Amino acid sequence: MVEIEQLKAAYGFHTAEWVIPGETLKTERGVKTIKWWENHHLMNWHIQWREALDNRGVCLTNRMIRTKDHEMSFLCSEGWMTLHDEVTSLFSYQGREDELAALIEGVINTGYTMDSRYAANEELTEKTITEAVGELPDSVDPIVVSILKKTMDEAITRYKKAERLPVSQLEKLPVIDPLAGLDNGKEIFGQLFWSFPGKAPEMGYRSISFFLRDYLAAYGKVCFERLLESLDESKTFDEAIVIRVLKEALLPWDFVDAVKEISGKKGEEASELLEKMYQTWEQSRALVTALSTWFDGKREKVAN
């Protein structure tokens, strides 16, 4: 574990003590969190990502704190690490759709400028869906397996609908640090502070679709439509992107992810995951309906 004195010397803290050893420390400049990186190149990608997004001025982020030598990372005997401000107050999204839209717009536009070599671009195919169910171990409750096999048919139907959407293969896709859950939105000094998880970069709109799904479920149709209107005003969220987001919402990622989780569970745990999957399934359906309705209405206004 990195020594507290090393961190004080590297970052110029006068006082520091562990809150969680090796993870979080309290200093005279507030609470800081440590992020450890196994891949130095991936770390550099994330440094560039947060700096590029920060330069757009859309909101505050958990960017890397510089050392006394103005470096954004620190190499110690345990490996590469970066240091970040920790903010715990959750952001209240309601009535602040413009701020959230600015973040989503900034994420997309920054993503167009980022290197794609480290991006995870997982593809979903009909074979992926059927194989996920076929590979379930014998330890899984037969009733759960039977339900999943029946649901698989609807998952394939969703997949085929998604594949029929007209998306251009030549369209440039953003490479982003995936938007995680709503809880990653924090508030400090009355401003939105976004805490990026530092995961493998994602090419496309999968996590943006998931985020919009969760936002709709949490705040309802009225707030969701206000967010869409704010995104529409930004001119970034155009027809091509709306269709891409719709495609991701239709693709049965929720089904495949749930099957993978269930494969290692037994009894009540598997049943609980199944129930959670159906909840997410309905939320995805609601997103497709709400986004399609709004988009069709927008087209009618333009046509008239």
mmCIF file of N, CA, C and O in Angstrom, residues 20-78:
data_model
loop_
_atom_site.group_PDB
_atom_site.id
_atom_site.type_symbol
_atom_site.label_atom_id
_atom_site.label_comp_id
_atom_site.label_asym_id
_atom_site.label_seq_id
_atom_site.Cartn_x
_atom_site.Cartn_y
_atom_site.Cartn_z
ATOM 1 N N ILE A 20 -10.006 5.315 4.185
ATOM 2 C CA ILE A 20 -9.924 3.886 3.845
ATOM 3 C C ILE A 20 -8.515 3.660 3.322
ATOM 4 O O ILE A 20 -8.155 4.194 2.263
ATOM 5 N N PRO A 21 -7.684 2.915 4.033
ATOM 6 C CA PRO A 21 -6.288 2.745 3.633
ATOM 7 C C PRO A 21 -6.136 2.290 2.180
ATOM 8 O O PRO A 21 -6.766 1.333 1.744
ATOM 9 N N GLY A 22 -5.313 3.023 1.444
ATOM 10 C CA GLY A 22 -5.056 2.680 0.053
ATOM 11 C C GLY A 22 -6.118 3.126 -0.925
ATOM 12 O O GLY A 22 -5.961 2.970 -2.137
ATOM 13 N N GLU A 23 -7.221 3.735 -0.403
ATOM 14 C CA GLU A 23 -8.325 4.120 -1.287
ATOM 15 C C GLU A 23 -8.745 5.581 -1.125
ATOM 16 O O GLU A 23 -8.912 6.292 -2.109
ATOM 17 N N THR A 24 -8.923 6.013 0.116
ATOM 18 C CA THR A 24 -9.448 7.354 0.379
ATOM 19 C C THR A 24 -8.661 8.004 1.503
ATOM 20 O O THR A 24 -8.366 7.353 2.513
ATOM 21 N N LEU A 25 -8.330 9.289 1.332
ATOM 22 C CA LEU A 25 -7.630 10.003 2.380
ATOM 23 C C LEU A 25 -8.224 11.391 2.583
ATOM 24 O O LEU A 25 -8.753 12.005 1.651
ATOM 25 N N LYS A 26 -8.143 11.861 3.824
ATOM 26 C CA LYS A 26 -8.640 13.186 4.186
ATOM 27 C C LYS A 26 -7.454 14.126 4.293
ATOM 28 O O LYS A 26 -6.476 13.836 4.974
ATOM 29 N N THR A 27 -7.538 15.262 3.599
ATOM 30 C CA THR A 27 -6.443 16.237 3.600
ATOM 31 C C THR A 27 -7.006 17.618 3.948
ATOM 32 O O THR A 27 -8.226 17.794 4.057
ATOM 33 N N GLU A 28 -6.108 18.586 4.093
ATOM 34 C CA GLU A 28 -6.562 19.962 4.344
ATOM 35 C C GLU A 28 -7.276 20.551 3.133
ATOM 36 O O GLU A 28 -7.935 21.589 3.223
ATOM 37 N N ARG A 29 -7.172 19.849 1.975
ATOM 38 C CA ARG A 29 -7.861 20.296 0.761
ATOM 39 C C ARG A 29 -9.057 19.408 0.436
ATOM 40 O O ARG A 29 -9.499 19.332 -0.713
ATOM 41 N N GLY A 30 -9.580 18.735 1.451
ATOM 42 C CA GLY A 30 -10.757 17.893 1.247
ATOM 43 C C GLY A 30 -10.416 16.424 1.138
ATOM 44 O O GLY A 30 -9.250 16.012 1.212
ATOM 45 N N VAL A 31 -11.452 15.611 0.931
ATOM 46 C CA VAL A 31 -11.286 14.165 0.819
ATOM 47 C C VAL A 31 -10.894 13.808 -0.611
ATOM 48 O O VAL A 31 -11.486 14.311 -1.576
ATOM 49 N N LYS A 32 -9.897 12.933 -0.753
ATOM 50 C CA LYS A 32 -9.398 12.519 -2.056
ATOM 51 C C LYS A 32 -9.513 11.001 -2.197
ATOM 52 O O LYS A 32 -9.368 10.274 -1.209
ATOM 53 N N THR A 33 -9.747 10.560 -3.407
ATOM 54 C CA THR A 33 -9.809 9.121 -3.676
ATOM 55 C C THR A 33 -8.693 8.729 -4.643
ATOM 56 O O THR A 33 -8.312 9.509 -5.521
ATOM 57 N N ILE A 34 -8.204 7.509 -4.458
ATOM 58 C CA ILE A 34 -7.137 6.979 -5.308
ATOM 59 C C ILE A 34 -7.736 6.021 -6.335
ATOM 60 O O ILE A 34 -8.585 5.190 -6.010
ATOM 61 N N LYS A 35 -7.298 6.157 -7.575
ATOM 62 C CA LYS A 35 -7.657 5.217 -8.629
ATOM 63 C C LYS A 35 -6.384 4.518 -9.079
ATOM 64 O O LYS A 35 -5.411 5.164 -9.486
ATOM 65 N N TRP A 36 -6.364 3.181 -8.971
ATOM 66 C CA TRP A 36 -5.213 2.393 -9.398
ATOM 67 C C TRP A 36 -5.429 1.911 -10.819
ATOM 68 O O TRP A 36 -6.544 1.541 -11.205
ATOM 69 N N TRP A 37 -4.354 1.894 -11.607
ATOM 70 C CA TRP A 37 -4.448 1.532 -13.020
ATOM 71 C C TRP A 37 -3.495 0.377 -13.327
ATOM 72 O O TRP A 37 -2.310 0.465 -13.069
ATOM 73 N N GLU A 38 -4.041 -0.674 -13.907
ATOM 74 C CA GLU A 38 -3.206 -1.790 -14.347
ATOM 75 C C GLU A 38 -2.553 -1.491 -15.688
ATOM 76 O O GLU A 38 -1.475 -1.984 -15.989
ATOM 77 N N ASN A 39 -3.239 -0.671 -16.489
ATOM 78 C CA ASN A 39 -2.766 -0.375 -17.844
ATOM 79 C C ASN A 39 -2.403 1.103 -17.936
ATOM 80 O O ASN A 39 -3.264 1.976 -17.845
ATOM 81 N N HIS A 40 -1.124 1.371 -18.106
ATOM 82 C CA HIS A 40 -0.635 2.750 -18.176
ATOM 83 C C HIS A 40 -1.214 3.502 -19.364
ATOM 84 O O HIS A 40 -1.545 4.704 -19.272
ATOM 85 N N HIS A 41 -1.367 2.826 -20.505
ATOM 86 C CA HIS A 41 -1.898 3.472 -21.703
ATOM 87 C C HIS A 41 -3.367 3.837 -21.516
ATOM 88 O O HIS A 41 -3.812 4.911 -21.943
ATOM 89 N N LEU A 42 -4.122 2.943 -20.863
ATOM 90 C CA LEU A 42 -5.533 3.231 -20.589
ATOM 91 C C LEU A 42 -5.645 4.416 -19.635
ATOM 92 O O LEU A 42 -6.523 5.273 -19.790
ATOM 93 N N MET A 43 -4.768 4.476 -18.657
ATOM 94 C CA MET A 43 -4.762 5.610 -17.734
ATOM 95 C C MET A 43 -4.558 6.917 -18.499
ATOM 96 O O MET A 43 -5.277 7.908 -18.260
ATOM 97 N N ASN A 44 -3.613 6.925 -19.430
ATOM 98 C CA ASN A 44 -3.349 8.133 -20.204
ATOM 99 C C ASN A 44 -4.556 8.523 -21.056
ATOM 100 O O ASN A 44 -4.838 9.713 -21.246
ATOM 101 N N TRP A 45 -5.273 7.522 -21.577
ATOM 102 C CA TRP A 45 -6.493 7.813 -22.336
ATOM 103 C C TRP A 45 -7.487 8.552 -21.450
ATOM 104 O O TRP A 45 -8.090 9.547 -21.871
ATOM 105 N N HIS A 46 -7.652 8.067 -20.226
ATOM 106 C CA HIS A 46 -8.620 8.688 -19.319
ATOM 107 C C HIS A 46 -8.176 10.082 -18.874
ATOM 108 O O HIS A 46 -9.022 10.960 -18.653
ATOM 109 N N ILE A 47 -6.895 10.289 -18.749
ATOM 110 C CA ILE A 47 -6.393 11.636 -18.443
ATOM 111 C C ILE A 47 -6.757 12.581 -19.582
ATOM 112 O O ILE A 47 -7.293 13.679 -19.358
ATOM 113 N N GLN A 48 -6.506 12.156 -20.819
ATOM 114 C CA GLN A 48 -6.825 12.975 -21.984
ATOM 115 C C GLN A 48 -8.326 13.211 -22.093
ATOM 116 O O GLN A 48 -8.778 14.314 -22.437
ATOM 117 N N TRP A 49 -9.119 12.174 -21.794
ATOM 118 C CA TRP A 49 -10.581 12.271 -21.866
ATOM 119 C C TRP A 49 -11.112 13.344 -20.915
ATOM 120 O O TRP A 49 -11.863 14.229 -21.315
ATOM 121 N N ARG A 50 -10.692 13.288 -19.672
ATOM 122 C CA ARG A 50 -11.233 14.234 -18.701
ATOM 123 C C ARG A 50 -10.745 15.652 -18.950
ATOM 124 O O ARG A 50 -11.495 16.619 -18.749
ATOM 125 N N GLU A 51 -9.512 15.788 -19.410
ATOM 126 C CA GLU A 51 -9.003 17.122 -19.731
ATOM 127 C C GLU A 51 -9.764 17.701 -20.928
ATOM 128 O O GLU A 51 -10.127 18.881 -20.925
ATOM 129 N N ALA A 52 -10.005 16.890 -21.945
ATOM 130 C CA ALA A 52 -10.709 17.360 -23.142
ATOM 131 C C ALA A 52 -12.142 17.758 -22.804
ATOM 132 O O ALA A 52 -12.646 18.786 -23.286
ATOM 133 N N LEU A 53 -12.815 16.965 -21.967
ATOM 134 C CA LEU A 53 -14.185 17.287 -21.581
ATOM 135 C C LEU A 53 -14.203 18.525 -20.691
ATOM 136 O O LEU A 53 -15.066 19.397 -20.836
ATOM 137 N N ASP A 54 -13.243 18.618 -19.782
ATOM 138 C CA ASP A 54 -13.178 19.760 -18.882
ATOM 139 C C ASP A 54 -12.973 21.056 -19.660
ATOM 140 O O ASP A 54 -13.522 22.108 -19.301
ATOM 141 N N ASN A 55 -12.201 20.996 -20.721
ATOM 142 C CA ASN A 55 -11.938 22.186 -21.530
ATOM 143 C C ASN A 55 -13.193 22.709 -22.216
ATOM 144 O O ASN A 55 -13.238 23.876 -22.637
ATOM 145 N N ARG A 56 -14.205 21.879 -22.346
ATOM 146 C CA ARG A 56 -15.476 22.324 -22.936
ATOM 147 C C ARG A 56 -16.315 23.118 -21.933
ATOM 148 O O ARG A 56 -17.280 23.790 -22.326
ATOM 149 N N GLY A 57 -15.989 22.982 -20.654
ATOM 150 C CA GLY A 57 -16.672 23.767 -19.636
ATOM 151 C C GLY A 57 -18.122 23.387 -19.392
ATOM 152 O O GLY A 57 -18.913 24.217 -18.934
ATOM 153 N N VAL A 58 -18.487 22.134 -19.669
ATOM 154 C CA VAL A 58 -19.901 21.748 -19.511
ATOM 155 C C VAL A 58 -20.264 21.475 -18.055
ATOM 156 O O VAL A 58 -21.397 21.693 -17.634
ATOM 157 N N CYS A 59 -19.322 20.960 -17.298
ATOM 158 C CA CYS A 59 -19.548 20.720 -15.876
ATOM 159 C C CYS A 59 -18.209 20.355 -15.232
ATOM 160 O O CYS A 59 -17.199 20.186 -15.924
ATOM 161 N N LEU A 60 -18.213 20.234 -13.922
ATOM 162 C CA LEU A 60 -17.029 19.771 -13.217
ATOM 163 C C LEU A 60 -16.952 18.257 -13.315
ATOM 164 O O LEU A 60 -17.986 17.583 -13.387
ATOM 165 N N THR A 61 -15.750 17.703 -13.322
ATOM 166 C CA THR A 61 -15.584 16.252 -13.354
ATOM 167 C C THR A 61 -14.510 15.840 -12.346
ATOM 168 O O THR A 61 -13.761 16.672 -11.841
ATOM 169 N N ASN A 62 -14.444 14.543 -12.093
ATOM 170 C CA ASN A 62 -13.416 14.019 -11.190
ATOM 171 C C ASN A 62 -12.091 13.853 -11.941
ATOM 172 O O ASN A 62 -11.538 12.761 -12.036
ATOM 173 N N ARG A 63 -11.603 14.960 -12.483
ATOM 174 C CA ARG A 63 -10.348 14.948 -13.234
ATOM 175 C C ARG A 63 -9.181 14.624 -12.298
ATOM 176 O O ARG A 63 -9.307 14.671 -11.076
ATOM 177 N N MET A 64 -8.054 14.327 -12.874
ATOM 178 C CA MET A 64 -6.875 13.954 -12.114
ATOM 179 C C MET A 64 -6.249 15.181 -11.452
ATOM 180 O O MET A 64 -6.074 16.221 -12.099
ATOM 181 N N ILE A 65 -5.938 15.049 -10.172
ATOM 182 C CA ILE A 65 -5.263 16.123 -9.447
ATOM 183 C C ILE A 65 -3.774 16.075 -9.776
ATOM 184 O O ILE A 65 -3.155 15.002 -9.775
ATOM 185 N N ARG A 66 -3.192 17.233 -10.059
ATOM 186 C CA ARG A 66 -1.779 17.293 -10.418
ATOM 187 C C ARG A 66 -0.885 17.155 -9.188
ATOM 188 O O ARG A 66 -1.222 17.623 -8.098
ATOM 189 N N THR A 67 0.259 16.543 -9.375
ATOM 190 C CA THR A 67 1.271 16.476 -8.328
ATOM 191 C C THR A 67 1.992 17.825 -8.250
ATOM 192 O O THR A 67 1.749 18.725 -9.051
ATOM 193 N N LYS A 68 2.900 17.951 -7.281
ATOM 194 C CA LYS A 68 3.698 19.184 -7.179
ATOM 195 C C LYS A 68 4.531 19.414 -8.437
ATOM 196 O O LYS A 68 4.872 20.551 -8.759
ATOM 197 N N ASP A 69 4.847 18.324 -9.154
ATOM 198 C CA ASP A 69 5.623 18.422 -10.389
ATOM 199 C C ASP A 69 4.720 18.587 -11.612
ATOM 200 O O ASP A 69 5.165 18.411 -12.750
ATOM 201 N N HIS A 70 3.424 18.852 -11.347
ATOM 202 C CA HIS A 70 2.433 19.098 -12.404
ATOM 203 C C HIS A 70 2.120 17.856 -13.246
ATOM 204 O O HIS A 70 1.651 17.966 -14.372
ATOM 205 N N GLU A 71 2.373 16.675 -12.672
ATOM 206 C CA GLU A 71 2.006 15.426 -13.338
ATOM 207 C C GLU A 71 0.596 15.019 -12.912
ATOM 208 O O GLU A 71 0.200 15.244 -11.769
ATOM 209 N N MET A 72 -0.140 14.382 -13.818
ATOM 210 C CA MET A 72 -1.506 13.961 -13.501
ATOM 211 C C MET A 72 -1.577 12.523 -13.008
ATOM 212 O O MET A 72 -2.669 12.014 -12.739
ATOM 213 N N SER A 73 -0.448 11.866 -12.914
ATOM 214 C CA SER A 73 -0.408 10.508 -12.372
ATOM 215 C C SER A 73 0.836 10.380 -11.510
ATOM 216 O O SER A 73 1.736 11.226 -11.550
ATOM 217 N N PHE A 74 0.859 9.302 -10.733
ATOM 218 C CA PHE A 74 1.968 9.106 -9.800
ATOM 219 C C PHE A 74 2.365 7.640 -9.820
ATOM 220 O O PHE A 74 1.512 6.752 -9.695
ATOM 221 N N LEU A 75 3.646 7.378 -10.032
ATOM 222 C CA LEU A 75 4.149 6.008 -10.047
ATOM 223 C C LEU A 75 4.840 5.731 -8.721
ATOM 224 O O LEU A 75 5.794 6.400 -8.349
ATOM 225 N N CYS A 76 4.302 4.728 -7.997
ATOM 226 C CA CYS A 76 4.924 4.302 -6.748
ATOM 227 C C CYS A 76 5.218 2.809 -6.852
ATOM 228 O O CYS A 76 5.004 2.195 -7.897
ATOM 229 N N SER A 77 5.691 2.227 -5.794
ATOM 230 C CA SER A 77 6.081 0.812 -5.842
ATOM 231 C C SER A 77 4.893 -0.103 -6.115
ATOM 232 O O SER A 77 5.053 -1.221 -6.608
ATOM 233 N N GLU A 78 3.674 0.367 -5.801
ATOM 234 C CA GLU A 78 2.470 -0.443 -6.026
ATOM 235 C C GLU A 78 1.945 -0.322 -7.458
ATOM 236 O O GLU A 78 1.057 -1.062 -7.863
#
